[in-house]
Short mmCIF file of C-alpha atoms in Angstrom, two decimals:
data_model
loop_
_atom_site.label_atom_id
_atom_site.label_comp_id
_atom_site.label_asym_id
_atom_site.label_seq_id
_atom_site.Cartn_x
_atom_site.Cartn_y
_atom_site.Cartn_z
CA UNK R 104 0.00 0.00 0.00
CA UNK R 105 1.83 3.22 -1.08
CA UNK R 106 1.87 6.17 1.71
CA UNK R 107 1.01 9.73 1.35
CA UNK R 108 4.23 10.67 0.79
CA UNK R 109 4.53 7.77 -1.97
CA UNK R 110 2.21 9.58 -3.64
CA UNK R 111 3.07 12.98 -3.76
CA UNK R 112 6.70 12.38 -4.71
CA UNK R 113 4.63 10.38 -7.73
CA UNK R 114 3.07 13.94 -8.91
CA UNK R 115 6.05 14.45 -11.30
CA UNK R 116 8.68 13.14 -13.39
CA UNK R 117 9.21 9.94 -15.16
CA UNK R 118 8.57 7.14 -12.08
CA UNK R 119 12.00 5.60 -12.75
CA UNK R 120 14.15 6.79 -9.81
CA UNK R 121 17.77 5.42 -11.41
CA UNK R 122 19.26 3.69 -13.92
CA UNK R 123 19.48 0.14 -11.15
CA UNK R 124 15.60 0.68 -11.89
CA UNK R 125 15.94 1.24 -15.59
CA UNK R 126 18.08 -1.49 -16.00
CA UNK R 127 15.74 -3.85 -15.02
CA UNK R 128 13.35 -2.24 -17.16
CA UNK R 129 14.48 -2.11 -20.40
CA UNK R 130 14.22 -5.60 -22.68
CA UNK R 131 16.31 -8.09 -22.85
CA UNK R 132 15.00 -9.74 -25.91
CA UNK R 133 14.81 -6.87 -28.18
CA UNK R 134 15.59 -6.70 -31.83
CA UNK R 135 14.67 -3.38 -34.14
CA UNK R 136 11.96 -4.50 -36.74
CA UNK R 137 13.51 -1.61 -39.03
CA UNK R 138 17.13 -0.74 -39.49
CA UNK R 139 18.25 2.82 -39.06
CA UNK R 140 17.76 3.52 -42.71
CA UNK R 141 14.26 2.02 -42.98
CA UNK R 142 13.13 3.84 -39.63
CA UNK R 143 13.78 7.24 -40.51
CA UNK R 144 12.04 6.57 -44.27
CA UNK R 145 9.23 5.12 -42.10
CA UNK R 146 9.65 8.02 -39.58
CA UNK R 147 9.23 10.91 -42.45
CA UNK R 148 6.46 9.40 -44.40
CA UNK R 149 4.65 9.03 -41.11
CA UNK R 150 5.51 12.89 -40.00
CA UNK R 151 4.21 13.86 -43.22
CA UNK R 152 0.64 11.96 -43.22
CA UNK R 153 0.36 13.00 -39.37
CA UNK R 154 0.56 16.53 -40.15
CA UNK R 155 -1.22 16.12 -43.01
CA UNK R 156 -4.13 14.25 -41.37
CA UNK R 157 -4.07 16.54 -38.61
CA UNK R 158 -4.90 19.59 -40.31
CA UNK R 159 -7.68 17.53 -41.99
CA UNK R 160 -9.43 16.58 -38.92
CA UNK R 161 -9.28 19.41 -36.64
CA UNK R 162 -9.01 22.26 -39.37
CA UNK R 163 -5.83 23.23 -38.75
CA UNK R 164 -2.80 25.36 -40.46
CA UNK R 165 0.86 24.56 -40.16
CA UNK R 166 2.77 27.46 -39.13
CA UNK R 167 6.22 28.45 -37.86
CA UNK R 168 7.06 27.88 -34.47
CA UNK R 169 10.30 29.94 -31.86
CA UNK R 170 12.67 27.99 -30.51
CA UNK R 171 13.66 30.90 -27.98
CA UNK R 172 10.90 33.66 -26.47
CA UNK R 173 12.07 36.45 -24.13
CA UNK R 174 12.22 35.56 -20.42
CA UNK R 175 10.05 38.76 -19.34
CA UNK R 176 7.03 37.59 -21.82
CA UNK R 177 5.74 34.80 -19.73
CA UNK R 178 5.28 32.80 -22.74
CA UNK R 179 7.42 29.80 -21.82
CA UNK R 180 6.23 26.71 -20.50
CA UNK R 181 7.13 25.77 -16.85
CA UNK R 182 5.28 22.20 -17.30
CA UNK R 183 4.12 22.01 -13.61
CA UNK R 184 3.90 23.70 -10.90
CA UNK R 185 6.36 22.89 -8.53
CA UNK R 186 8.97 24.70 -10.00
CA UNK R 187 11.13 21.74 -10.60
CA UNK R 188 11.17 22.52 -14.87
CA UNK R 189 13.46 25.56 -15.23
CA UNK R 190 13.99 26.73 -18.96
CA UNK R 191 17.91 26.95 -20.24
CA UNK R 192 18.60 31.12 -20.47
CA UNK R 193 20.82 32.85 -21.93
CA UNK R 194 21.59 36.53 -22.14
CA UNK R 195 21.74 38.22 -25.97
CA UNK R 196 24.52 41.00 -25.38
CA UNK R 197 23.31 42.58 -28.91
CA UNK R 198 24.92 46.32 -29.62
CA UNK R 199 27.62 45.93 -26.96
CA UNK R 200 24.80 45.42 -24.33
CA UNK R 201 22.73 48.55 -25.41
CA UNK R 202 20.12 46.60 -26.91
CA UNK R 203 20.46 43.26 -25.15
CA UNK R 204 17.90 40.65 -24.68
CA UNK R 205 17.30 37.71 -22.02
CA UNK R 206 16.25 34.89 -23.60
CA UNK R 207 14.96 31.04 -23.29
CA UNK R 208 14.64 28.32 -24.82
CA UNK R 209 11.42 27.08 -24.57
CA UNK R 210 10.01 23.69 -23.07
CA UNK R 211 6.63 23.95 -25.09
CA UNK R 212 4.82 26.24 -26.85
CA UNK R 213 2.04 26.17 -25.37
CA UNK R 214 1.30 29.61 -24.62
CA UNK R 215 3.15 30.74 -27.43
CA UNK R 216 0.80 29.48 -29.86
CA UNK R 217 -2.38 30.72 -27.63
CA UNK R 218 -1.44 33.92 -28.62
CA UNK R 219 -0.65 33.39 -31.78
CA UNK R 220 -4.09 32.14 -32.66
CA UNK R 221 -4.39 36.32 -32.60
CA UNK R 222 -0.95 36.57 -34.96
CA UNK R 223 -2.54 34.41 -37.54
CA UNK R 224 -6.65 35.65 -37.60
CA UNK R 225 -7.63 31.93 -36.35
CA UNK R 226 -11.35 32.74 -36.00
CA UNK R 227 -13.63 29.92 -33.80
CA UNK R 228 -13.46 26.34 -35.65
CA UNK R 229 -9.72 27.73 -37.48
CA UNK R 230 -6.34 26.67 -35.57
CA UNK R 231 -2.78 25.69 -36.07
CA UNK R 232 -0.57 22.83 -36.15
CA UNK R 233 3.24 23.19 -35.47
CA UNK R 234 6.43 21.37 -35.57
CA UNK R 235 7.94 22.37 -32.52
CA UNK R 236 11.42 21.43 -30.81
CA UNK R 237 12.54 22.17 -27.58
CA UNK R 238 14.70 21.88 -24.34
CA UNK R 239 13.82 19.93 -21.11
CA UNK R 240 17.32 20.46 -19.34
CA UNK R 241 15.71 18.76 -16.03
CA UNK R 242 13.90 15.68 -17.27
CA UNK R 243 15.85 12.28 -15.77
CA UNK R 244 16.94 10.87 -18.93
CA UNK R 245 15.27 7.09 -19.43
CA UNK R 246 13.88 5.35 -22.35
CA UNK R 247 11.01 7.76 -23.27
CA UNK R 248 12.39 10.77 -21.35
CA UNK R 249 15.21 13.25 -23.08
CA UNK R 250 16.18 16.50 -23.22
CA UNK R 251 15.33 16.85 -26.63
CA UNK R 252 11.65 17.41 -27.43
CA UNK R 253 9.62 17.15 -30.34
CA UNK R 254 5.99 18.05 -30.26
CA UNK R 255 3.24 18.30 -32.55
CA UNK R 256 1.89 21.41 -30.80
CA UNK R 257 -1.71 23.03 -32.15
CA UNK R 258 -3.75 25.59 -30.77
CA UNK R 259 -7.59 25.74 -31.92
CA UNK R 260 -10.15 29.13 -31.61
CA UNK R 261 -13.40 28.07 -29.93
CA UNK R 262 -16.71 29.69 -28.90
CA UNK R 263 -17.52 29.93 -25.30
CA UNK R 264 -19.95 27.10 -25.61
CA UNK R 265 -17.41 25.13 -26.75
CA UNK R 266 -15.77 25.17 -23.37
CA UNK R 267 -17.04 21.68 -22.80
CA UNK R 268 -15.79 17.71 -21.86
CA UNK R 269 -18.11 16.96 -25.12
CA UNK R 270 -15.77 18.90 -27.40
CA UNK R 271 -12.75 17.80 -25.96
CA UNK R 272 -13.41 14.38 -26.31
CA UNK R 273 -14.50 14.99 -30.21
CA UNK R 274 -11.26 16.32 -30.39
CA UNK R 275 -9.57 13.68 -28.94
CA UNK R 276 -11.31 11.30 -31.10
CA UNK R 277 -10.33 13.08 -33.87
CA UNK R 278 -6.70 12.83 -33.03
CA UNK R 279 -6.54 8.98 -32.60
CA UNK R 280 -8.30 8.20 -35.89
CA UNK R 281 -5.14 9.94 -37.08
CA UNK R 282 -3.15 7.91 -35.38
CA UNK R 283 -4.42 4.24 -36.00
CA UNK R 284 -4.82 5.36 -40.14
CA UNK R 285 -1.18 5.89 -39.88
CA UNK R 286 -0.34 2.96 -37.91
CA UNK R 287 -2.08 1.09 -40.39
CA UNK R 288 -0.69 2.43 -43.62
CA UNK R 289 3.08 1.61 -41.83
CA UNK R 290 2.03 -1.76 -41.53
CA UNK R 291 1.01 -1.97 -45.21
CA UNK R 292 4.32 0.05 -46.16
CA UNK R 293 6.75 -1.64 -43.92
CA UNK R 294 5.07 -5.46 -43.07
CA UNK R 295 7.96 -6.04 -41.22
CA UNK R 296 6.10 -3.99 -38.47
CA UNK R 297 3.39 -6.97 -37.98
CA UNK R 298 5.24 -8.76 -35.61
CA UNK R 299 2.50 -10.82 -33.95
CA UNK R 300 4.01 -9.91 -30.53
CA UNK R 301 3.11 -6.62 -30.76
CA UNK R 302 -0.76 -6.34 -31.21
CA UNK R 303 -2.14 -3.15 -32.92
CA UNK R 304 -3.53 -0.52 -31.44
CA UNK R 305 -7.62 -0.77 -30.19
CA UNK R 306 -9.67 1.28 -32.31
CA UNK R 307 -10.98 3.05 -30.17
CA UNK R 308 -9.87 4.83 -27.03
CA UNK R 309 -11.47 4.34 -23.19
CA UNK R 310 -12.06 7.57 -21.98
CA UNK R 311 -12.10 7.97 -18.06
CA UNK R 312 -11.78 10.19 -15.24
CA UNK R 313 -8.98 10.43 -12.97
CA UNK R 314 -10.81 10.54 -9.94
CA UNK R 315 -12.40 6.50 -11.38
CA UNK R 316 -9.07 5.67 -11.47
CA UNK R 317 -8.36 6.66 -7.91
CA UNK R 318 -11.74 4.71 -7.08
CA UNK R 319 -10.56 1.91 -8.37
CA UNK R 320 -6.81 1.92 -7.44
CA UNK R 321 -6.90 4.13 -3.91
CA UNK R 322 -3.57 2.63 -2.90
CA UNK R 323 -1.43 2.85 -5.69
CA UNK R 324 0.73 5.68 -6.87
CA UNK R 325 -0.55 7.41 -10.32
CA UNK R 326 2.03 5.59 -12.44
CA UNK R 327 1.32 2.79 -11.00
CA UNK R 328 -2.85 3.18 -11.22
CA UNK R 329 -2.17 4.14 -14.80
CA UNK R 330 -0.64 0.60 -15.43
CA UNK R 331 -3.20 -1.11 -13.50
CA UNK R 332 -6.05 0.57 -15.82
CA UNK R 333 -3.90 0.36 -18.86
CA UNK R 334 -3.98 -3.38 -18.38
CA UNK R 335 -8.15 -3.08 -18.87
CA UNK R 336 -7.71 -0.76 -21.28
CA UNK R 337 -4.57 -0.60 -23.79
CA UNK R 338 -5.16 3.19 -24.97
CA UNK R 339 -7.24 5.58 -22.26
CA UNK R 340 -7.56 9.26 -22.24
CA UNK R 341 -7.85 10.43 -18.78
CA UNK R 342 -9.90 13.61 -17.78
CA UNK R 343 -9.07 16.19 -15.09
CA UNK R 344 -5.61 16.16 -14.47
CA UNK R 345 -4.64 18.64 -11.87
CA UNK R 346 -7.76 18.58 -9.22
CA UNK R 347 -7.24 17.89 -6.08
CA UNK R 348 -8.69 14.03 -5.90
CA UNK R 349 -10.87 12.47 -3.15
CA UNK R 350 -7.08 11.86 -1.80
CA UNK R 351 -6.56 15.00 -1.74
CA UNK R 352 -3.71 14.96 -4.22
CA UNK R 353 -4.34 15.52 -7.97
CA UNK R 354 -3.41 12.89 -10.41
CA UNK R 355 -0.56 14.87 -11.66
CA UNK R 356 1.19 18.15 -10.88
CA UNK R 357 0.14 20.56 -13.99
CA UNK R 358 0.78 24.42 -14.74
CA UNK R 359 -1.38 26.97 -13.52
CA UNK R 360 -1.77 29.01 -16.66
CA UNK R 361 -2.72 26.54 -19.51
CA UNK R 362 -4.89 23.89 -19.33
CA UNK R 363 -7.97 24.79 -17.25
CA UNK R 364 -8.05 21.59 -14.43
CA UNK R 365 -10.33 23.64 -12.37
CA UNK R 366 -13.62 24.63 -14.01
CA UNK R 367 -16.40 22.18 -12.53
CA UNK R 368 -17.45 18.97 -14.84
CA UNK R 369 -20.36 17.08 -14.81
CA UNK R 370 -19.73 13.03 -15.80
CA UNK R 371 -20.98 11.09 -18.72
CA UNK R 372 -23.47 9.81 -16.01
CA UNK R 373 -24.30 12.68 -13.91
CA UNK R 374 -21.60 13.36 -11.49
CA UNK R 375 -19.53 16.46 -10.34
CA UNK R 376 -15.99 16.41 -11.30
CA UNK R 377 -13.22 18.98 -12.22
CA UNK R 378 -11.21 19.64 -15.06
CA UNK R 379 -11.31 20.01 -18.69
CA UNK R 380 -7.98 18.33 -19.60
CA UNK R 381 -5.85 15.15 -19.90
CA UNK R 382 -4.11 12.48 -21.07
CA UNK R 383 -3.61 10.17 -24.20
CA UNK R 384 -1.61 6.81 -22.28
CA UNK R 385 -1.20 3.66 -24.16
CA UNK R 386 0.49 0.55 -23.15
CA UNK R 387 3.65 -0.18 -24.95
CA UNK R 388 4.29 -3.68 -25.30
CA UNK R 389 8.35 -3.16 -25.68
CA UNK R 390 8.82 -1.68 -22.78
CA UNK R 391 5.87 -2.95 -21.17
CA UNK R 392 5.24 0.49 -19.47
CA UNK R 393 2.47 3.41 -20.03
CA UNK R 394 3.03 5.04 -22.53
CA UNK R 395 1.92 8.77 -22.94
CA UNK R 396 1.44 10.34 -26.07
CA UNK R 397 -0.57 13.44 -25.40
CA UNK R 398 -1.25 16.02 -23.04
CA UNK R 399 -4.11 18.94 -23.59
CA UNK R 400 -7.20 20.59 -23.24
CA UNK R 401 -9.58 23.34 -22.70
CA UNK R 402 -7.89 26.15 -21.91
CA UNK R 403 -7.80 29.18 -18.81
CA UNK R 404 -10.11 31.59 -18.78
CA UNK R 405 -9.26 34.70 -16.97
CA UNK R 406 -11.51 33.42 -14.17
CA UNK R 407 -10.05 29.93 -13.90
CA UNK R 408 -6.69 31.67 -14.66
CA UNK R 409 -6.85 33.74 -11.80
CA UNK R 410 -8.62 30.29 -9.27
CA UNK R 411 -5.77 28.13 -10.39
CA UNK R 412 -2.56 30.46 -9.64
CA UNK R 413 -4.52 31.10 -6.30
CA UNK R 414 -4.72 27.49 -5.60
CA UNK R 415 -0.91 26.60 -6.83
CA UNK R 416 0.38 30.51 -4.63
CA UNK R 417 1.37 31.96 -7.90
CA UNK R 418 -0.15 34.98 -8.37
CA UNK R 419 2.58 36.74 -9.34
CA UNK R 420 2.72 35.41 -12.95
CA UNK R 421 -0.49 37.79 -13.73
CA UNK R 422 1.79 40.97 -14.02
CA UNK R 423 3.24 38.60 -16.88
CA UNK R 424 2.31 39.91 -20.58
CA UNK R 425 0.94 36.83 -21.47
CA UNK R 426 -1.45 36.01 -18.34
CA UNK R 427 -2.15 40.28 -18.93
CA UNK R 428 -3.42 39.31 -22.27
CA UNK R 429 -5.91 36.86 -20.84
CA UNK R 430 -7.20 38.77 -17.93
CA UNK R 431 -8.17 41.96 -20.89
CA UNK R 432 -9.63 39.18 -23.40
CA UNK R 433 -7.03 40.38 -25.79
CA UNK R 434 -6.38 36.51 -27.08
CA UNK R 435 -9.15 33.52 -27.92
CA UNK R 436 -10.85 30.86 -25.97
CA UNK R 437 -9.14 27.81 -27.41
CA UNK R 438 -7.89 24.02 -27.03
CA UNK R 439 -5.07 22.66 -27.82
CA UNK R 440 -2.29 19.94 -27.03
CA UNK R 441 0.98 19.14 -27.69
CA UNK R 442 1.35 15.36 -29.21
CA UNK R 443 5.12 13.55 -28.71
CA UNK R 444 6.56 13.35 -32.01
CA UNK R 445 9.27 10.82 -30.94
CA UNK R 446 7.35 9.12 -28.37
CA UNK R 447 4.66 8.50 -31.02
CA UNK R 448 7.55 7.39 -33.50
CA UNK R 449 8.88 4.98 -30.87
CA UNK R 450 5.47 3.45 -30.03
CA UNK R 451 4.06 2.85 -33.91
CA UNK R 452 7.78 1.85 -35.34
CA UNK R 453 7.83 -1.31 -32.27
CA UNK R 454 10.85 0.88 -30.94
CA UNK R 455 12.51 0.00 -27.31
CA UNK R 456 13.94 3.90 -26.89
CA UNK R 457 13.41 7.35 -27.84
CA UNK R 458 17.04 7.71 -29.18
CA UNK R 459 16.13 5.07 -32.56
CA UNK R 460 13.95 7.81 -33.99
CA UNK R 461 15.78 11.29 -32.52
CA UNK R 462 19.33 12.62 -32.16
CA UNK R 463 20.43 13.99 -28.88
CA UNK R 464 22.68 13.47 -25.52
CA UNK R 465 22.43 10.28 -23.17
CA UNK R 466 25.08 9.92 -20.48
CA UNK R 467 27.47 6.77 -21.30
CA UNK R 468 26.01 4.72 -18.32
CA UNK R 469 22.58 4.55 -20.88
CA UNK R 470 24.38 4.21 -23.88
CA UNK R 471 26.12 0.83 -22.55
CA UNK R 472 22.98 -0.04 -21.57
CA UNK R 473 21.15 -0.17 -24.31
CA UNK R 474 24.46 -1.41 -26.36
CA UNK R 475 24.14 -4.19 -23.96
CA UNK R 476 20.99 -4.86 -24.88
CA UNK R 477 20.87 -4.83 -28.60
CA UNK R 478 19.09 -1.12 -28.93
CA UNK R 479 21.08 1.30 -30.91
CA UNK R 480 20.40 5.06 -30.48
CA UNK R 481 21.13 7.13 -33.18
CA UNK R 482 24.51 9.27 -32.22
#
């Protein structure tokens, strides 16, 4: 039975504490389906048709994304709230320091491309769809955990009425047809994919609230209730992620000026919940571990804006530009989500580590573990 503080040092992170843990995670009997050459032909074809598909389904345009903002905007992510996910800065010297700038690099662009629903006349029903990279300096580096990110990030106008667990879920919806039509046309592409020990993905998703999942898993940590459900159901999205749960702990620690966790819910079958937000968890067979692949919703209005930086003691952030903009109604109701390029790579191309389908830095003690076990990241 995991204790209260189990729990709460569960909030965040990745759930493997070292690399003892991650050793005896990892497979043993792994073998790539693809080689190098064939995965990244794979990997591109599938980008393409993603954010292709995408667009389609959610009427979206793809647009340019930064890789830095300026510190002072407020713009960058901070991923939770416990101040644990610092952005790398820098300082621009520019003109001998007359001119200079303090920059970041950013962690998502989540807020970025809020406002730039504004830059780019999306009117209610019209979004965007970018290809977005950043920098997670803090992240313990794993097998589906680097510092190196790369997100499918979109941002979509909506009406006030819109503001519901209804639309969300269409959206949702939307986003995994995209996903199984591409998992399907790699399979007929690449049949070397089929490997009967790997079963496809179910063709539809289970959607579920995470206070449910606390019902039926009280004494478990959230990774591990996650597992527990995922072994029910092999592809879940789970609502209202960042409540306070009948625990008194939410599901996960989330931002305070994104995603709107707070706004009161009703249930498919009548009951009060929180949250209009969540998840998109599937269970990998590889690794034999959850698996997440999105993370969205509904976003802040200047009400719930204003509720959740109470609630998280960071009221502060409202003299930010960006927070400003929302308290005047200067930028759009919207939804939105950022998607896990490599993560989504790794799952649908049978892959045992985020470093077959992406380039970056893993300390040597995870690079002779994976040599020792027959995966090969890409260097």
């Amino acid at each position: 039975m995991a204790t209260a503080a189990d729990k709460k040092e569960d909030l965040a992170g990745p759930g493997i504490g070292d690399y003892a843990e991650l050793a005896g995670i990892l497979p043993d009997d792994y073998r790539s389906l693809l080689s190098p050459r064939e995965t990244m032909r794979a990997l591109y074809a599938a980008k393409r048709l993603i954010e292709d598909r995408l667009c389609e389904e959610l009427n979206l345009t793809m647009v340019q994304v930064p890789l830095i903002v300026e510190s002072a905007s407020g713009v960058n992510d901070y991923l939770d709230r416990d101040g644990s996910r610092t952005p790398v800065g820098f300082h621009i010297s520019n003109d001998r320091d007359l001119h200079p700038v303090d920059a970041e690099v950013v962690q998502a662009a989540t807020k970025w491309k809020r406002m730039a629903l504004c830059q780019f006349d999306m009117q209610p029903g019209e979004g965007l769809l970018t290809d977005m990279r950043a920098v997670r300096k803090d992240y313990f580096l794993d097998h589906d955990h680097s510092v190196y990110v790369d997100q499918w990030d979109w941002e979509k106008t909506i009406a006030p009425e819109q503001r519901t667990l209804e639309y969300l879920t269409e959206s949702v919806r939307s986003i995994w047809r995209v996903i199984k039509e591409v998992e399907i046309f790699l399979w007929e592409t690449w049949p070397a994919l089929t490997d009967p020990r790997y079963p496809p993905l179910p063709d539809e998703l289970t959607f579920i609230h995470a206070e449910d999942i606390l019902a039926a898993y009280p004494d478990l940590p959230r990774k591990q209730r996650e597992t527990a459900i995922l072994q029910e159901h092999p592809a879940i999205f789970i609502y209202g992620i960042g409540w306070p749960l009948a625990d008194g702990l939410p599901h996960e620690l989330r931002a305070s000026d994104y995603d709107d966790w707070s706004t009161e819910t009703v249930s498919a079958d009548g009951r009060p919940m929180h949250g209009l937000n969540g998840d998109i968890l599937v269970w990998n067979p590889i690794t034999r571990r959850r698996h997440e692949l999105m993370s969205g919703g509904v976003r802040v209005t200047k009400e719930s804006l204003v509720r959740q930086l109470e609630l998280s003691d960071q009221l502060e952030f409202l003299e930010l530009p960006y927070h400003q903009a929302i308290l005047a109604d200067e930028i759009p109701l919207s939804v939105g989500a950022g998607i896990g390029q490599s993560r989504t790579m790794m799952l649908l191309l049978q892959k045992a580590h985020l470093g077959e389908v992406s380039v970056t830095v893993w300390p040597e003690i995870l690079k002779r573990m994976c040599a020792d076990r027959n995966i090969h990241v890409l260097e």
